[in-house]
mmCIF file of C-alpha atoms in Angstrom:
data_model
loop_
_atom_site.group_PDB
_atom_site.id
_atom_site.type_symbol
_atom_site.label_atom_id
_atom_site.label_comp_id
_atom_site.label_asym_id
_atom_site.label_seq_id
_atom_site.Cartn_x
_atom_site.Cartn_y
_atom_site.Cartn_z
ATOM 1 C CA UNK A 1 -58.516 58.489 -22.996
ATOM 2 C CA UNK A 2 -61.900 55.780 -22.804
ATOM 3 C CA UNK A 3 -61.925 55.066 -26.480
ATOM 4 C CA UNK A 4 -58.994 53.222 -26.377
ATOM 5 C CA UNK A 5 -60.890 50.355 -25.090
ATOM 6 C CA UNK A 6 -60.941 49.419 -21.266
ATOM 7 C CA UNK A 7 -61.562 46.334 -19.857
ATOM 8 C CA UNK A 8 -60.021 43.031 -18.352
ATOM 9 C CA UNK A 9 -58.589 40.708 -20.839
ATOM 10 C CA UNK A 10 -61.672 39.235 -22.386
ATOM 11 C CA UNK A 11 -59.820 36.753 -24.890
ATOM 12 C CA UNK A 12 -57.577 33.584 -24.750
ATOM 13 C CA UNK A 13 -56.071 32.751 -20.930
ATOM 14 C CA UNK A 14 -53.838 30.047 -22.254
ATOM 15 C CA UNK A 15 -50.170 30.926 -22.640
ATOM 16 C CA UNK A 16 -49.144 34.072 -24.989
ATOM 17 C CA UNK A 17 -47.452 33.308 -28.211
ATOM 18 C CA UNK A 18 -43.245 34.832 -28.353
ATOM 19 C CA UNK A 19 -43.399 37.092 -30.836
ATOM 20 C CA UNK A 20 -39.655 38.710 -32.068
ATOM 21 C CA UNK A 21 -38.256 41.059 -30.330
ATOM 22 C CA UNK A 22 -37.804 43.690 -32.377
ATOM 23 C CA UNK A 23 -38.802 47.296 -33.006
ATOM 24 C CA UNK A 24 -42.338 47.219 -32.334
ATOM 25 C CA UNK A 25 -43.295 50.459 -35.180
ATOM 26 C CA UNK A 26 -43.154 49.188 -38.431
ATOM 27 C CA UNK A 27 -44.886 51.589 -39.928
ATOM 28 C CA UNK A 28 -47.361 53.923 -39.739
ATOM 29 C CA UNK A 29 -49.596 55.900 -41.285
ATOM 30 C CA UNK A 30 -51.329 58.804 -39.078
ATOM 31 C CA UNK A 31 -54.326 60.735 -40.270
ATOM 32 C CA UNK A 32 -56.757 63.401 -37.675
ATOM 33 C CA UNK A 33 -59.158 65.962 -38.092
ATOM 34 C CA UNK A 34 -59.539 67.665 -35.163
ATOM 35 C CA UNK A 35 -62.230 70.836 -34.104
ATOM 36 C CA UNK A 36 -65.947 70.478 -35.589
ATOM 37 C CA UNK A 37 -68.875 70.187 -32.807
ATOM 38 C CA UNK A 38 -70.349 68.451 -35.865
ATOM 39 C CA UNK A 39 -68.227 65.749 -35.623
ATOM 40 C CA UNK A 40 -64.240 65.139 -36.152
ATOM 41 C CA UNK A 41 -62.330 61.740 -36.165
ATOM 42 C CA UNK A 42 -58.720 60.494 -35.538
ATOM 43 C CA UNK A 43 -57.197 57.232 -37.461
ATOM 44 C CA UNK A 44 -53.475 55.620 -37.007
ATOM 45 C CA UNK A 45 -52.587 52.159 -38.391
ATOM 46 C CA UNK A 46 -48.630 50.610 -37.515
ATOM 47 C CA UNK A 47 -48.074 47.289 -38.117
ATOM 48 C CA UNK A 48 -45.835 45.450 -34.963
ATOM 49 C CA UNK A 49 -44.238 42.961 -33.909
ATOM 50 C CA UNK A 50 -46.820 41.172 -31.514
ATOM 51 C CA UNK A 51 -49.351 38.639 -32.203
ATOM 52 C CA UNK A 52 -53.075 40.295 -32.130
ATOM 53 C CA UNK A 53 -54.171 38.464 -28.893
ATOM 54 C CA UNK A 54 -51.116 40.389 -27.276
ATOM 55 C CA UNK A 55 -52.554 43.290 -28.878
ATOM 56 C CA UNK A 56 -56.014 42.625 -27.988
ATOM 57 C CA UNK A 57 -55.132 41.135 -24.359
ATOM 58 C CA UNK A 58 -53.336 44.956 -23.468
ATOM 59 C CA UNK A 59 -55.487 46.775 -24.769
ATOM 60 C CA UNK A 60 -58.295 45.244 -22.487
ATOM 61 C CA UNK A 61 -56.415 45.512 -19.769
ATOM 62 C CA UNK A 62 -57.787 48.560 -17.390
ATOM 63 C CA UNK A 63 -56.309 47.742 -14.353
ATOM 64 C CA UNK A 64 -53.186 49.223 -15.885
ATOM 65 C CA UNK A 65 -54.284 52.181 -17.775
ATOM 66 C CA UNK A 66 -53.322 54.737 -15.136
ATOM 67 C CA UNK A 67 -49.027 53.612 -15.485
ATOM 68 C CA UNK A 68 -49.651 54.674 -19.353
ATOM 69 C CA UNK A 69 -52.581 56.145 -21.235
ATOM 70 C CA UNK A 70 -52.333 59.968 -21.405
ATOM 71 C CA UNK A 71 -54.700 62.029 -18.627
ATOM 72 C CA UNK A 72 -55.947 58.542 -17.215
ATOM 73 C CA UNK A 73 -55.625 59.038 -13.343
ATOM 74 C CA UNK A 74 -58.296 56.042 -13.051
ATOM 75 C CA UNK A 75 -60.414 52.659 -14.353
ATOM 76 C CA UNK A 76 -62.918 50.993 -13.026
ATOM 77 C CA UNK A 77 -64.986 47.994 -14.651
ATOM 78 C CA UNK A 78 -68.728 48.102 -13.713
ATOM 79 C CA UNK A 79 -69.960 45.341 -15.579
ATOM 80 C CA UNK A 80 -69.130 41.956 -17.209
ATOM 81 C CA UNK A 81 -70.579 39.564 -20.038
ATOM 82 C CA UNK A 82 -69.955 36.875 -22.357
ATOM 83 C CA UNK A 83 -67.821 39.080 -24.787
ATOM 84 C CA UNK A 84 -68.566 42.646 -23.412
ATOM 85 C CA UNK A 85 -67.373 44.955 -20.601
ATOM 86 C CA UNK A 86 -68.365 47.944 -18.757
ATOM 87 C CA UNK A 87 -65.521 50.650 -17.339
ATOM 88 C CA UNK A 88 -65.813 53.927 -16.062
ATOM 89 C CA UNK A 89 -62.522 56.190 -17.293
ATOM 90 C CA UNK A 90 -61.180 59.005 -15.069
ATOM 91 C CA UNK A 91 -59.202 62.060 -16.537
ATOM 92 C CA UNK A 92 -57.953 64.984 -16.070
ATOM 93 C CA UNK A 93 -55.284 67.289 -14.132
ATOM 94 C CA UNK A 94 -54.950 69.843 -11.914
ATOM 95 C CA UNK A 95 -57.362 71.902 -13.814
ATOM 96 C CA UNK A 96 -60.355 69.567 -14.637
ATOM 97 C CA UNK A 97 -61.676 66.131 -14.315
ATOM 98 C CA UNK A 98 -64.032 63.988 -16.083
ATOM 99 C CA UNK A 99 -65.526 60.351 -16.436
ATOM 100 C CA UNK A 100 -65.897 58.105 -19.686
ATOM 101 C CA UNK A 101 -68.383 55.691 -19.106
ATOM 102 C CA UNK A 102 -68.067 52.697 -21.862
ATOM 103 C CA UNK A 103 -69.907 49.818 -23.337
ATOM 104 C CA UNK A 104 -66.822 47.680 -24.598
ATOM 105 C CA UNK A 105 -67.326 45.192 -27.384
ATOM 106 C CA UNK A 106 -64.121 42.427 -27.781
ATOM 107 C CA UNK A 107 -63.659 40.402 -31.043
ATOM 108 C CA UNK A 108 -61.360 38.123 -32.498
ATOM 109 C CA UNK A 109 -60.231 41.100 -35.005
ATOM 110 C CA UNK A 110 -60.704 43.769 -32.797
ATOM 111 C CA UNK A 111 -62.266 46.187 -29.878
ATOM 112 C CA UNK A 112 -65.064 48.735 -30.453
ATOM 113 C CA UNK A 113 -65.935 50.934 -27.853
ATOM 114 C CA UNK A 114 -69.264 53.214 -26.843
ATOM 115 C CA UNK A 115 -68.515 56.201 -25.042
ATOM 116 C CA UNK A 116 -70.283 58.544 -23.267
ATOM 117 C CA UNK A 117 -69.515 62.243 -21.127
ATOM 118 C CA UNK A 118 -70.416 65.853 -20.329
ATOM 119 C CA UNK A 119 -67.799 66.783 -21.983
ATOM 120 C CA UNK A 120 -68.822 64.316 -25.457
ATOM 121 C CA UNK A 121 -72.008 63.642 -27.147
ATOM 122 C CA UNK A 122 -70.008 60.917 -29.264
ATOM 123 C CA UNK A 123 -67.275 59.381 -28.585
ATOM 124 C CA UNK A 124 -66.769 55.664 -30.714
ATOM 125 C CA UNK A 125 -63.304 54.152 -31.048
ATOM 126 C CA UNK A 126 -62.954 50.874 -33.236
ATOM 127 C CA UNK A 127 -59.322 48.943 -32.779
ATOM 128 C CA UNK A 128 -58.919 46.982 -35.548
ATOM 129 C CA UNK A 129 -56.385 43.978 -35.411
ATOM 130 C CA UNK A 130 -55.694 42.434 -38.818
ATOM 131 C CA UNK A 131 -52.300 39.417 -39.529
ATOM 132 C CA UNK A 132 -49.441 41.456 -40.544
ATOM 133 C CA UNK A 133 -47.022 40.641 -43.758
ATOM 134 C CA UNK A 134 -44.664 37.826 -41.531
ATOM 135 C CA UNK A 135 -45.181 35.695 -38.783
ATOM 136 C CA UNK A 136 -46.533 37.466 -35.156
ATOM 137 C CA UNK A 137 -46.901 40.390 -36.507
ATOM 138 C CA UNK A 138 -49.907 42.461 -36.242
ATOM 139 C CA UNK A 139 -51.175 45.648 -38.455
ATOM 140 C CA UNK A 140 -53.429 48.059 -35.667
ATOM 141 C CA UNK A 141 -55.617 50.371 -37.584
ATOM 142 C CA UNK A 142 -57.068 52.673 -34.146
ATOM 143 C CA UNK A 143 -60.005 55.133 -35.001
ATOM 144 C CA UNK A 144 -61.566 57.427 -33.033
ATOM 145 C CA UNK A 145 -65.408 59.388 -34.134
ATOM 146 C CA UNK A 146 -66.460 62.115 -31.765
ATOM 147 C CA UNK A 147 -68.732 65.044 -31.785
ATOM 148 C CA UNK A 148 -68.197 68.053 -28.545
ATOM 149 C CA UNK A 149 -71.019 69.687 -26.747
ATOM 150 C CA UNK A 150 -70.997 72.728 -26.100
ATOM 151 C CA UNK A 151 -70.218 73.635 -23.148
ATOM 152 C CA UNK A 152 -67.052 72.723 -21.841
ATOM 153 C CA UNK A 153 -65.835 71.897 -25.499
ATOM 154 C CA UNK A 154 -62.760 73.874 -25.679
ATOM 155 C CA UNK A 155 -61.595 71.739 -23.053
ATOM 156 C CA UNK A 156 -62.287 68.700 -24.137
ATOM 157 C CA UNK A 157 -60.679 69.970 -27.866
ATOM 158 C CA UNK A 158 -57.864 70.444 -25.964
ATOM 159 C CA UNK A 159 -57.649 66.678 -24.811
ATOM 160 C CA UNK A 160 -58.322 65.354 -27.601
ATOM 161 C CA UNK A 161 -55.615 66.978 -29.731
ATOM 162 C CA UNK A 162 -52.848 66.966 -26.890
ATOM 163 C CA UNK A 163 -53.773 63.270 -26.324
ATOM 164 C CA UNK A 164 -55.027 61.585 -29.255
ATOM 165 C CA UNK A 165 -51.870 62.071 -31.084
ATOM 166 C CA UNK A 166 -49.821 60.420 -28.166
ATOM 167 C CA UNK A 167 -52.003 57.503 -27.889
ATOM 168 C CA UNK A 168 -51.023 54.485 -30.153
ATOM 169 C CA UNK A 169 -47.741 55.535 -29.231
ATOM 170 C CA UNK A 170 -48.679 54.948 -25.257
ATOM 171 C CA UNK A 171 -49.715 51.404 -26.097
ATOM 172 C CA UNK A 172 -45.942 50.294 -28.656
ATOM 173 C CA UNK A 173 -44.630 51.071 -25.363
ATOM 174 C CA UNK A 174 -45.904 49.031 -22.847
ATOM 175 C CA UNK A 175 -46.488 46.091 -25.418
ATOM 176 C CA UNK A 176 -42.827 46.373 -25.153
ATOM 177 C CA UNK A 177 -42.735 46.843 -21.176
ATOM 178 C CA UNK A 178 -45.363 43.897 -20.911
ATOM 179 C CA UNK A 179 -43.848 41.344 -23.615
ATOM 180 C CA UNK A 180 -40.166 41.953 -24.083
ATOM 181 C CA UNK A 181 -39.198 41.599 -20.938
ATOM 182 C CA UNK A 182 -41.060 38.400 -20.120
ATOM 183 C CA UNK A 183 -39.426 37.039 -23.715
ATOM 184 C CA UNK A 184 -35.641 38.786 -22.387
ATOM 185 C CA UNK A 185 -36.854 36.918 -18.910
ATOM 186 C CA UNK A 186 -37.814 33.645 -20.605
ATOM 187 C CA UNK A 187 -34.549 33.009 -23.198
ATOM 188 C CA UNK A 188 -31.904 33.774 -19.836
ATOM 189 C CA UNK A 189 -31.237 29.756 -19.640
ATOM 190 C CA UNK A 190 -30.813 29.623 -23.906
ATOM 191 C CA UNK A 191 -28.956 33.010 -23.747
ATOM 192 C CA UNK A 192 -26.623 32.164 -20.731
ATOM 193 C CA UNK A 193 -25.688 28.476 -22.266
ATOM 194 C CA UNK A 194 -25.006 29.946 -26.036
ATOM 195 C CA UNK A 195 -22.375 31.996 -23.937
ATOM 196 C CA UNK A 196 -20.953 29.089 -21.353
ATOM 197 C CA UNK A 197 -20.632 27.167 -25.248
ATOM 198 C CA UNK A 198 -19.277 29.882 -26.705
ATOM 199 C CA UNK A 199 -16.353 30.378 -23.868
ATOM 200 C CA UNK A 200 -15.581 26.291 -23.292
ATOM 201 C CA UNK A 201 -15.110 26.872 -27.499
ATOM 202 C CA UNK A 202 -12.806 30.026 -27.286
ATOM 203 C CA UNK A 203 -10.827 27.947 -24.601
ATOM 204 C CA UNK A 204 -10.206 24.735 -25.985
ATOM 205 C CA UNK A 205 -8.718 27.166 -29.048
ATOM 206 C CA UNK A 206 -6.753 28.345 -26.805
ATOM 207 C CA UNK A 207 -4.979 24.875 -25.682
ATOM 208 C CA UNK A 208 -3.982 23.915 -28.915
#
């Protein structure tokens, strides 16, 4: 899970641009190769109805990972700098626990993560963010490259197999929770005004 890029948002602190409230997943392409100690990879593409800034703020919000990232039980920022931070992510179930230490680089067009743990000899990931074909849409490409260590590799393999296919979907659900609720709140006065005007027109018509 740490491969998703953790940390407090290092992007713009200004007001987020509003994205249209619609089904966030427009298309999805998945490509996975699981199971080699020499090296394996996982890759997904999604076109979502949110801006790159909005996507990046969720991806780098480590404090909230335990609320929605599969198997995550705790996450902590250990160091910060200009355009980078380091974090520890604790994952596990009732039968095992593992800590991942990550160095995260944040750029306007994405997030790169280099991680280490007792289970993996290599664990690198990339969130690439590109403007979508319509306003306020973003093409997300999430990729992971990893290699397992011999000791405990069966448990690491199970974690990769169970968690990776669910990871981007978990973030899409988080986008809806964070931004759609905010947009509903912002647009509420306008919505009520439209309803009031419709009721006024209906009453005026009935009086004729």
